Coordinates of C-alpha atoms in Angstrom, one line a residue:
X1 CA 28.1 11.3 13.3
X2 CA 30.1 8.6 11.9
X3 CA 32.8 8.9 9.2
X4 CA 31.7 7.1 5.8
X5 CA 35.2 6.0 5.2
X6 CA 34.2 3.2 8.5
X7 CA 31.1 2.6 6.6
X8 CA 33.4 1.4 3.6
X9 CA 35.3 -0.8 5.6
X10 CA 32.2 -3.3 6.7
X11 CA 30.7 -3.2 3.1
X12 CA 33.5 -1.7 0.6
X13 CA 34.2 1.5 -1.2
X14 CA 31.9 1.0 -4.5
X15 CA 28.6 0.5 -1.7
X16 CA 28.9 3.3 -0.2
X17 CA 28.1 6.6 -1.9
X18 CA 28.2 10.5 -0.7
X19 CA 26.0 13.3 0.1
X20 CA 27.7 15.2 -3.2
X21 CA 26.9 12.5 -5.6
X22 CA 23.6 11.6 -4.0
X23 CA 22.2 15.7 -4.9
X24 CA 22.0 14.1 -8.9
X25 CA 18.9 11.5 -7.8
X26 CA 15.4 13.0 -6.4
X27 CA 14.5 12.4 -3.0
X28 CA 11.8 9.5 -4.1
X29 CA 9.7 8.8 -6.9
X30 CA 7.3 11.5 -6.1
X31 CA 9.8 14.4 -5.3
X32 CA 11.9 15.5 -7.4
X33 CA 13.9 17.7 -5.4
X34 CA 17.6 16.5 -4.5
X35 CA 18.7 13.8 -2.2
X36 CA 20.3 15.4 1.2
X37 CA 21.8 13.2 3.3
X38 CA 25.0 12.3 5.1
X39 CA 25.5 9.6 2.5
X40 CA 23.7 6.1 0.9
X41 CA 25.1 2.7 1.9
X42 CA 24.1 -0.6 0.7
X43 CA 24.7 -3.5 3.0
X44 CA 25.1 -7.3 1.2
X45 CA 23.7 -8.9 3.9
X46 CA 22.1 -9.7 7.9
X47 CA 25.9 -9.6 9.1
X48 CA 26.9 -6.1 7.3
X49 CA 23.9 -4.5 8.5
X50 CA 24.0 -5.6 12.1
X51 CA 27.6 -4.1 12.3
X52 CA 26.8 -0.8 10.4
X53 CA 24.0 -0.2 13.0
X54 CA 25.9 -1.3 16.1
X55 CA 28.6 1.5 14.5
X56 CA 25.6 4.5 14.1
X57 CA 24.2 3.2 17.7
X58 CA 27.7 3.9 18.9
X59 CA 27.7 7.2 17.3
X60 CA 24.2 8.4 17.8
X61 CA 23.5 8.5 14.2
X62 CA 20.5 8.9 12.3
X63 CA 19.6 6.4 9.7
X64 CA 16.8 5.9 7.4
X65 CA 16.0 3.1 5.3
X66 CA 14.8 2.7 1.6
X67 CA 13.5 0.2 -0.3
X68 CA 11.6 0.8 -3.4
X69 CA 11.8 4.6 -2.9
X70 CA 7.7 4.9 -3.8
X71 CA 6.2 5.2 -0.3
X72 CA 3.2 7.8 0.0
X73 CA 3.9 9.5 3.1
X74 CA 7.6 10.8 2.9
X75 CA 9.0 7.9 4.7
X76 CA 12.6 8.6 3.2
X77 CA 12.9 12.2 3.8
X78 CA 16.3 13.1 5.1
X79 CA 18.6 15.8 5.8
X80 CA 22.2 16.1 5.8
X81 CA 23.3 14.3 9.0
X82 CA 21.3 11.2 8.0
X83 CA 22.6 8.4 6.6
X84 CA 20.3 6.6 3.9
X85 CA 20.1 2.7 3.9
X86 CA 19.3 0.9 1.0
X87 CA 18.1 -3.0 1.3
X88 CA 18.2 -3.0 -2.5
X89 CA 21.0 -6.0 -1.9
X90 CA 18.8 -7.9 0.1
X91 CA 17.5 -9.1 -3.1
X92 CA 17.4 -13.1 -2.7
X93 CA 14.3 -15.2 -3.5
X94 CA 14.3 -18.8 -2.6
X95 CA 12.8 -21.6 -4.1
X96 CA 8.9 -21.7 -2.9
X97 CA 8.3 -24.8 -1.1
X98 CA 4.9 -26.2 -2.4
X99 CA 4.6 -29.0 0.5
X100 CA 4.6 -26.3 2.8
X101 CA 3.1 -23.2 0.5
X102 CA 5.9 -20.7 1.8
X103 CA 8.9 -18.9 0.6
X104 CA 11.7 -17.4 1.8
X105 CA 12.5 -13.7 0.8
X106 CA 14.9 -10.7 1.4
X107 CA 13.4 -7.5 2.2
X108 CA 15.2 -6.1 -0.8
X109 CA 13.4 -8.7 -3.0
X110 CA 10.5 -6.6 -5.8
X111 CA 7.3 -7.6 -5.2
X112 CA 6.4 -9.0 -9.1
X113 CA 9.7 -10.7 -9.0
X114 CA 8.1 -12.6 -5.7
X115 CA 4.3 -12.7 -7.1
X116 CA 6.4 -14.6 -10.8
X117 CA 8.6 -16.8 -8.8
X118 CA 5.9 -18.4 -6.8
X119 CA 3.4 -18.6 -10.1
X120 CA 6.5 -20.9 -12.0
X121 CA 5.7 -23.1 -9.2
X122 CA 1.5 -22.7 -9.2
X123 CA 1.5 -21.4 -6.7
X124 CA -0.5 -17.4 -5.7
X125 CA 1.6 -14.7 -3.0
X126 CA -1.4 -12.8 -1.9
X127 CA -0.1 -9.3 -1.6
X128 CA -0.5 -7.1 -4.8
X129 CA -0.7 -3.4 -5.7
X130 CA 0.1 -0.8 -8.2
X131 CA 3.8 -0.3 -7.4
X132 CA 4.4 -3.9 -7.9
X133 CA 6.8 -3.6 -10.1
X134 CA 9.2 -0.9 -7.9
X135 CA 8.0 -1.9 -4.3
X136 CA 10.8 -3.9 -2.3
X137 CA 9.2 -6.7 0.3
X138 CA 10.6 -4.8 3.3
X139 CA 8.8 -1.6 2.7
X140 CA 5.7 -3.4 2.1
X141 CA 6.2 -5.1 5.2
X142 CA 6.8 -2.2 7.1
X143 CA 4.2 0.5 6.1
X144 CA 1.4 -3.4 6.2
X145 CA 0.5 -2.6 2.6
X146 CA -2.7 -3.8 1.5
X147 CA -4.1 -3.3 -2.5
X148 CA -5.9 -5.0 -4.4
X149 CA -6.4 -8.3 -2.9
X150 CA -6.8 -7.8 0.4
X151 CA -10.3 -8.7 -0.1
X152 CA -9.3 -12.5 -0.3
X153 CA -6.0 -12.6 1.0
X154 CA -5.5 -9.9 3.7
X155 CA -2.8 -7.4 3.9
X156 CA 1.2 -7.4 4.0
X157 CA 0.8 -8.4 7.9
X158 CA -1.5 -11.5 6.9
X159 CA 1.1 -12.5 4.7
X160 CA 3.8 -13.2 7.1
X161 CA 4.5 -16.5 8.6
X162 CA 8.8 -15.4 10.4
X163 CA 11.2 -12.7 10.0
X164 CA 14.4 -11.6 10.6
X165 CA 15.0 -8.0 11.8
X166 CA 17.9 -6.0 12.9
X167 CA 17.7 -3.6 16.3
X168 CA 19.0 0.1 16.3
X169 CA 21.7 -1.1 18.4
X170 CA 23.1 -4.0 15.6
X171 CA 21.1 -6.9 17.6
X172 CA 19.7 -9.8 15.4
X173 CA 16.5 -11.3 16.2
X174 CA 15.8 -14.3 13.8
X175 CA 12.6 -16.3 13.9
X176 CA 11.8 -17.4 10.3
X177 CA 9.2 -19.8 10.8
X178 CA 7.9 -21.9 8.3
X179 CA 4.4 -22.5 9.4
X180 CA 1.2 -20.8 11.2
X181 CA 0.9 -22.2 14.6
X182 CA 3.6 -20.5 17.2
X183 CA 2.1 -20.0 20.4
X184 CA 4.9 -19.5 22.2
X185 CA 4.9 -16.5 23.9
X186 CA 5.4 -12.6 22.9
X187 CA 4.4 -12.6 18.4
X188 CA 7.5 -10.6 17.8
X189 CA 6.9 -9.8 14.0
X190 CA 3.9 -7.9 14.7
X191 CA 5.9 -5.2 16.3
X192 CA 7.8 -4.9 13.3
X193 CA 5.4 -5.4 10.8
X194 CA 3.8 -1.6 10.3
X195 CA 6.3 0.1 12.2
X196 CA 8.0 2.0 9.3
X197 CA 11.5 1.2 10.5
X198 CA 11.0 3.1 13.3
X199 CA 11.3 -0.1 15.6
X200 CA 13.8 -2.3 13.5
X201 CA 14.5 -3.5 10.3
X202 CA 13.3 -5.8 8.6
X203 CA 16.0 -7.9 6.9
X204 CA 14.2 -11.3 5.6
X205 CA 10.7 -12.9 5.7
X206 CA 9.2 -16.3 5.5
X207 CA 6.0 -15.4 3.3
X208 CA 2.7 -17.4 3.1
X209 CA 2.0 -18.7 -0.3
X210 CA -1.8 -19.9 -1.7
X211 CA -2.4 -22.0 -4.7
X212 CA -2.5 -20.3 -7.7
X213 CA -6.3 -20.2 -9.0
X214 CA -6.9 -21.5 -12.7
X215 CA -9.8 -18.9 -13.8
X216 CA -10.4 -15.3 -13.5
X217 CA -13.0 -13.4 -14.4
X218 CA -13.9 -10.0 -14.2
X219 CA -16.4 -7.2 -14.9
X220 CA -17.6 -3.5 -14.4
X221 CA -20.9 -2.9 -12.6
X222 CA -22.9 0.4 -12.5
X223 CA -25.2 1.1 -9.6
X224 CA -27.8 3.8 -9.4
X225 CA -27.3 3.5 -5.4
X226 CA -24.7 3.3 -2.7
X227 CA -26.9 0.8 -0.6
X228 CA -27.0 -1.4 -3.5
X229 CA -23.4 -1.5 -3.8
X230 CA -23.5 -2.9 -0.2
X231 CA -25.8 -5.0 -0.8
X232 CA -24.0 -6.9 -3.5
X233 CA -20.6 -7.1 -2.1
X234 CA -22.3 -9.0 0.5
X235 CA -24.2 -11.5 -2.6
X236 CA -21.1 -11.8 -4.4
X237 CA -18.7 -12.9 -1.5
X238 CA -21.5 -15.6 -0.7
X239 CA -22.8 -16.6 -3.6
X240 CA -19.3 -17.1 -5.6
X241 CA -18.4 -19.5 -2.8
X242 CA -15.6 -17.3 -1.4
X243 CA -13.5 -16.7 -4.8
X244 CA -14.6 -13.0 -5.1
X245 CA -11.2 -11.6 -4.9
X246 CA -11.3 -7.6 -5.8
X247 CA -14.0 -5.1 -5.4
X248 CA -13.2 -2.1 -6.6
X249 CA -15.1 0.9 -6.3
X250 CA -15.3 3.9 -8.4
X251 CA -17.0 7.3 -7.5
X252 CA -18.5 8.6 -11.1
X253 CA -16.4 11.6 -11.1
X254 CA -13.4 9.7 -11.1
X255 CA -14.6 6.9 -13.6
X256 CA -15.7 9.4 -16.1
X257 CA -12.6 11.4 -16.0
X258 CA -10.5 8.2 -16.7
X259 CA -12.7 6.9 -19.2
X260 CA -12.6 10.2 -21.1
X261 CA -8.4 10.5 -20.9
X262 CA -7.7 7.3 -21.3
X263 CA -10.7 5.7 -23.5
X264 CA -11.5 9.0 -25.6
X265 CA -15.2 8.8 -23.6
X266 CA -16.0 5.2 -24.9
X267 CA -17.2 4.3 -21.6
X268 CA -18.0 0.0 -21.1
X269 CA -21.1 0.7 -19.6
X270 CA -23.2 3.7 -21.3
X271 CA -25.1 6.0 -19.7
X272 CA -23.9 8.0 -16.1
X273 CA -23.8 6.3 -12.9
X274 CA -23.3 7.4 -9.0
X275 CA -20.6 4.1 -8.4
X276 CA -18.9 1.7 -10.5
X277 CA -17.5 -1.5 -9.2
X278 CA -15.0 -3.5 -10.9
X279 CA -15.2 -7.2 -9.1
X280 CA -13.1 -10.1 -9.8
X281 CA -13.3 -13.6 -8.6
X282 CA -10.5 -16.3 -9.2
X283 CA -11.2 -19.9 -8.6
X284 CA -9.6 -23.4 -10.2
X285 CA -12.7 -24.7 -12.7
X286 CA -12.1 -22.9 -15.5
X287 CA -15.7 -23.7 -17.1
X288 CA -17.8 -23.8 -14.0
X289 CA -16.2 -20.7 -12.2
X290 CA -17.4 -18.6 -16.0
X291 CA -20.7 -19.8 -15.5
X292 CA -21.1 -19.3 -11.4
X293 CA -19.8 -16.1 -12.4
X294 CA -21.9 -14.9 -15.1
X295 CA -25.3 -16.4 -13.2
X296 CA -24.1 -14.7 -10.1
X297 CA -23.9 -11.2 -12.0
X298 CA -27.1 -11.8 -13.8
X299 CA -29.1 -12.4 -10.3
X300 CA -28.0 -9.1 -9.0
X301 CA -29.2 -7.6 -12.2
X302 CA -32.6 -9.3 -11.8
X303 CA -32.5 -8.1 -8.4
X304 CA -32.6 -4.4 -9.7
X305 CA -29.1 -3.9 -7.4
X306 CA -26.7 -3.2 -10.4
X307 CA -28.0 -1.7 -12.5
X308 CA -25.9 -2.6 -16.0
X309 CA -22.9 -4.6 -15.9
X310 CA -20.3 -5.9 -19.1
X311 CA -18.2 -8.7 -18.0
X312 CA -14.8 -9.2 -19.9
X313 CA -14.6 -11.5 -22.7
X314 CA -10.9 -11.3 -23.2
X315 CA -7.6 -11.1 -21.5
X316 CA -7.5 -7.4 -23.5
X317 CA -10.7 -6.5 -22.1
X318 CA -9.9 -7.3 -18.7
X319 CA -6.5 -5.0 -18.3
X320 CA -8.6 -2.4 -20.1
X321 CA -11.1 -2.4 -17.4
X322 CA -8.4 -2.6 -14.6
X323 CA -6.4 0.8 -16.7
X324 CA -9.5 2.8 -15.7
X325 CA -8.8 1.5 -12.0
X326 CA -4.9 2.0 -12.2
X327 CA -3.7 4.7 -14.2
X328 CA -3.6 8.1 -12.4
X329 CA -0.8 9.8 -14.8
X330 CA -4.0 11.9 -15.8
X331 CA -5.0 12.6 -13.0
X332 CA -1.3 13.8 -11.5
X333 CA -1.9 16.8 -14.0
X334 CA -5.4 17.5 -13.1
X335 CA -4.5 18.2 -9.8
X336 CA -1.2 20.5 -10.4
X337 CA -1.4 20.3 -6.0
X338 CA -2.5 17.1 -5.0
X339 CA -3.8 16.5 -1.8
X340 CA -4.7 12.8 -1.6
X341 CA -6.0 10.6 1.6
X342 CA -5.6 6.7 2.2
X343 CA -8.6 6.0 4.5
X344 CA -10.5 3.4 6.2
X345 CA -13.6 3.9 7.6
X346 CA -17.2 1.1 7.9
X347 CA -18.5 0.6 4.7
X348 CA -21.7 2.0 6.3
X349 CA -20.3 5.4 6.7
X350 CA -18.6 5.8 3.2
X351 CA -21.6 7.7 1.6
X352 CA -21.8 9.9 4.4
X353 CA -18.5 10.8 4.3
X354 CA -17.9 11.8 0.6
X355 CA -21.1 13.5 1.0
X356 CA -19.7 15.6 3.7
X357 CA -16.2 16.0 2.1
X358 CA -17.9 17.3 -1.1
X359 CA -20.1 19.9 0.8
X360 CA -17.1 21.1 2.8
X361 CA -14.7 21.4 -0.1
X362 CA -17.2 23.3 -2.1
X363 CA -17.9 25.9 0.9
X364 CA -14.2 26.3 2.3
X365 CA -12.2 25.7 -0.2
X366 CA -14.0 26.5 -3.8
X367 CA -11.1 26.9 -5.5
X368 CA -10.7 23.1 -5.1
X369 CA -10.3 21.2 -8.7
X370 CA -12.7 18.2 -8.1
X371 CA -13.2 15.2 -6.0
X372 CA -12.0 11.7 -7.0
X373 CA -12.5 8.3 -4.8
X374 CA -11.8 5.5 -5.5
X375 CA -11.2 2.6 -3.1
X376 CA -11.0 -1.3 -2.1
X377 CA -14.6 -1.4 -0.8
X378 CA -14.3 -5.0 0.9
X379 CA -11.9 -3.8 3.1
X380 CA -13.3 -0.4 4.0
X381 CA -10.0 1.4 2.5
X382 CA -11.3 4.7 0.5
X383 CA -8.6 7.2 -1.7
X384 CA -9.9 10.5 -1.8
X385 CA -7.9 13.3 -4.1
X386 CA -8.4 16.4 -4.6
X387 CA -6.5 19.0 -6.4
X388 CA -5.3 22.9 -5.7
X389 CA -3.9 25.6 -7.8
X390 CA -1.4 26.5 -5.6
X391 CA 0.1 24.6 -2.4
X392 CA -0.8 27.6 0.2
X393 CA -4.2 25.9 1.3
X394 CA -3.4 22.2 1.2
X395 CA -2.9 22.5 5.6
X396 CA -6.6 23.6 5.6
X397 CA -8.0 20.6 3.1
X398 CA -5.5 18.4 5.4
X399 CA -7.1 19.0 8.4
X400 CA -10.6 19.0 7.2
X401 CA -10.7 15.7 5.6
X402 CA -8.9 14.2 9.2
X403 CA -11.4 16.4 11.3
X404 CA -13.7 14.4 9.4
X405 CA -12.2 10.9 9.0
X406 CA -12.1 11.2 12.9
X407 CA -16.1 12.3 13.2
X408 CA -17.0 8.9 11.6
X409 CA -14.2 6.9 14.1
X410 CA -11.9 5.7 10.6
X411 CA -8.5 5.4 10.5
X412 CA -6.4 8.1 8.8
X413 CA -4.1 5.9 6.8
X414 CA -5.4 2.4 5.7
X415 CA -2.3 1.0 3.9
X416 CA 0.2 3.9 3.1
X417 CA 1.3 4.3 6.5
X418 CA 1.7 7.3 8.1
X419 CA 6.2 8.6 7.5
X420 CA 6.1 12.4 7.9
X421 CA 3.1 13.1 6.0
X422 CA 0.4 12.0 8.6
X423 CA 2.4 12.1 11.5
X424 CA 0.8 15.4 12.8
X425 CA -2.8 13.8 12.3
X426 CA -2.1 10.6 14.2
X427 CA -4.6 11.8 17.0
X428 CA -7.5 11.9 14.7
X429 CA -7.4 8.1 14.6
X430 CA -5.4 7.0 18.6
X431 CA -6.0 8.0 21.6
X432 CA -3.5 9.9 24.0
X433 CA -3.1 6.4 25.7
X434 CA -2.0 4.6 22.6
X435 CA 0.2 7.1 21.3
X436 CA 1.8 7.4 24.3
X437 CA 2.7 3.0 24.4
X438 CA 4.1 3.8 21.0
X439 CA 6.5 6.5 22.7
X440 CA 7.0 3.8 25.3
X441 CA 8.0 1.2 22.7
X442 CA 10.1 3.3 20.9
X443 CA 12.5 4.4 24.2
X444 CA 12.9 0.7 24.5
X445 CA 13.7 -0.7 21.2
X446 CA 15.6 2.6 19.8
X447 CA 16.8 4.4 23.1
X448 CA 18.9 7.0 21.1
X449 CA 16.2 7.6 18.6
X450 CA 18.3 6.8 15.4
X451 CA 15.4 4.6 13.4
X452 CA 13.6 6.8 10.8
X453 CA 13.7 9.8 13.5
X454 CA 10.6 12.2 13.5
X455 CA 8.5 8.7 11.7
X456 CA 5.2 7.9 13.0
X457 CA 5.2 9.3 16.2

């Protein structure tokens, strides 16, 4: 265990803070119980870090790192002897180069202070999700986020053009290529990249950039039929000449409890549907892409696959339609024990699957307080939730979902991660074989084990 009073000399007194006054903050934005650790300490930069771990790898001590603090999976959780991490200093966003479409970030850069910087300059950063606003680059790097857009623009890993990291044992390894093609040899920010800071951290990143489209347009669909909803994911990303860039889809339990907290029951679309699917393209003519748009929506209602649709006339009707996709504060007290799942599985299966959920929930666990899924359809990612009265029986509901998940060959966490909270369920989704390369990888890039210990694997 190192003494914090070493810790002060590499980054100062006022950047380093103790376990005593660390017990006044929650361990994350989910739980509220007090912090426990060893201490906090906040690095300035590549060159502070590398010699604060090179001082833990000397003394065998445990560190975990934060960024934004609003991971899913209890990626943060400590306990006394650990010492926390923050990268909230590693804050700097440079200048987005629009001959090359690429910026250069910190991993302690916010996500919406990434996605504004690059639109002054018209130019798009494809990542985007719901903790935009609290969500530091390096923790979406390092859990792969996906969200919203994934559809169009792939997830955090898709993203990524170089990086800089930092070993367990203080090493630097800087590659922060500026462009796609780098064929030579071992792609060392893949490693990284998903590894929850179990491997190394992640200190800066040379990020992709897009051009920023000119139009958007958006609107709710109601289908009487999963197959149908299939079927027009499939029109839509054709027929709107690759500009569809969110499908959204909305099990009617869910939609119907969100219209009725947050819209007093004025639903968009009268009348009660299986699926709802909120669909959004973005292209650069403002006129024409309206029009594709509208004709596009109109031939899958001829087609007798949606089965009523409103698209949104007006900036204010568009962030209304995406608050019944985003807000979940009703929902939180719903479900006073939330057990929710992040989950990828082939768009084939999905039906099947929430079919199956729903039958075992209401035979094994009736006390259960409803069913709500939601997901990002075009990349096979599903949220299921489901709420308890109490927290005894949330181990069974656990390993039912998983037992599941693992029947239709899907993935048990799509873009959360897997920290603490899935860590027990990894075999439902790898093999003995691949778990064990993890292990392997692990021993070699952390030897003492002092990365995020008892993460992932």
């Amino acid at each position: 265990m190192i003494d914090l009073e070493d810790a002060r000399q590499i980054m100062g007194a006022r950047n380093v803070i103790d376990a005593t006054a660390l017990r006044d903050r929650p361990q994350d934005f989910w739980v509220n119980t007090p912090t426990r650790a060893l201490g906090l300490v906040k690095p300035a930069d590549t060159v502070e870090l590398s010699a604060l771990l090179t001082l833990c790898h000397e003394h065998s001590q445990a560190v975990i790192f934060e960024g934004g603090r609003t991971n899913l999976v209890g990626a943060t959780q400590s306990d006394d002897e650990t010492l926390l991490i923050s990268l909230e200093r590693f804050n700097h966003i440079g200048a987005p180069d629009r001959k090359g479409m690429t910026i250069e970030v910190g991993a302690g850069a916010i996500v919406e202070a990434v996605q504004q910087r690059c639109t002054t300059e018209g130019l798009r950063f494809g990542l985007d999700f719901g903790a935009r606003g609290s969500a530091m680059i390096g923790g979406a790097l390092a859990t792969n986020a996906g969200g919203f857009q994934a559809l169009r623009y792939g997830v955090a890993r898709d993203q990524v053009l170089g990086i800089e990291c930092v070993l367990a044992d203080g090493t630097v390894l800087s590659h922060l290529t500026p462009y796609t093609k780098d064929n030579t040899g071992y792609d060392l920010k893949h490693l990284f990249i998903g590894s929850e800071g179990t491997l190394g951290v992640i200190t800066r990143a040379v990020l992709k950039l897009h051009p920023a489209p000119r139009s958007v347009n958006t609107a709710l669909l109601a289908f009487e039929s999963f197959d149908a909803v299939a079927e027009t994911l499939g029109l839509m990303r054709r027929d709107l000449h690759g500009t569809l860039s969110s499908f959204e889809i909305m099990w009617a339990e869910f939609f119907h409890f969100n219209v009725d907290a947050l819209l007093g029951g004025r639903s968009p679309i009268e009348g009660r549907f299986p699926y709802y699917i909120l669909c959004e393209s973005e292209g650069f003519d403002p006129e024409e892409d309206a029009g594709l748009f509208e004709r596009v929506v109109g031939q899958a209602l001829e087609a007798g696959l949606v089965a009523d649709a409103v698209i949104a006339t007006s900036s204010r009707q568009r962030s209304e339609l995406w608050k019944i996709r985003e807000d979940f504060e009703a929902e939180m007290q719903l479900f006073k024990t939330m057990v929710d799942f992040d989950v990828s599985l082939p768009v084939a299966s999905m039906e099947a699957f929430v079919n199956d959920v729903q039958r075992r929930l209401d035979e094994e666990v009736p006390d259960n307080l409803g069913l709500h899924v939601l997901g990002h359809l075009g990349d096979g990612n599903l949220h299921v939730t489901t709420g308890l009265p109490t927290p005894e029986g949330k181990g069974q509901v656990r390993a039912l979902v998983y037992a599941l998940i693992a029947g239709y060959g899907g993935s048990i966490s799509a873009e959360h991660g897997v920290g603490v909270a899935k860590r027990d369920y990894l075999h439902y989704s790898r093999t003995p074989a691949e778990i064990a390369t993890m292990r392997l990888l692990k021993a070699a890039l952390d030897p003492k084990g002092i990365l995020n210990p008892g993460k992932v694997i």
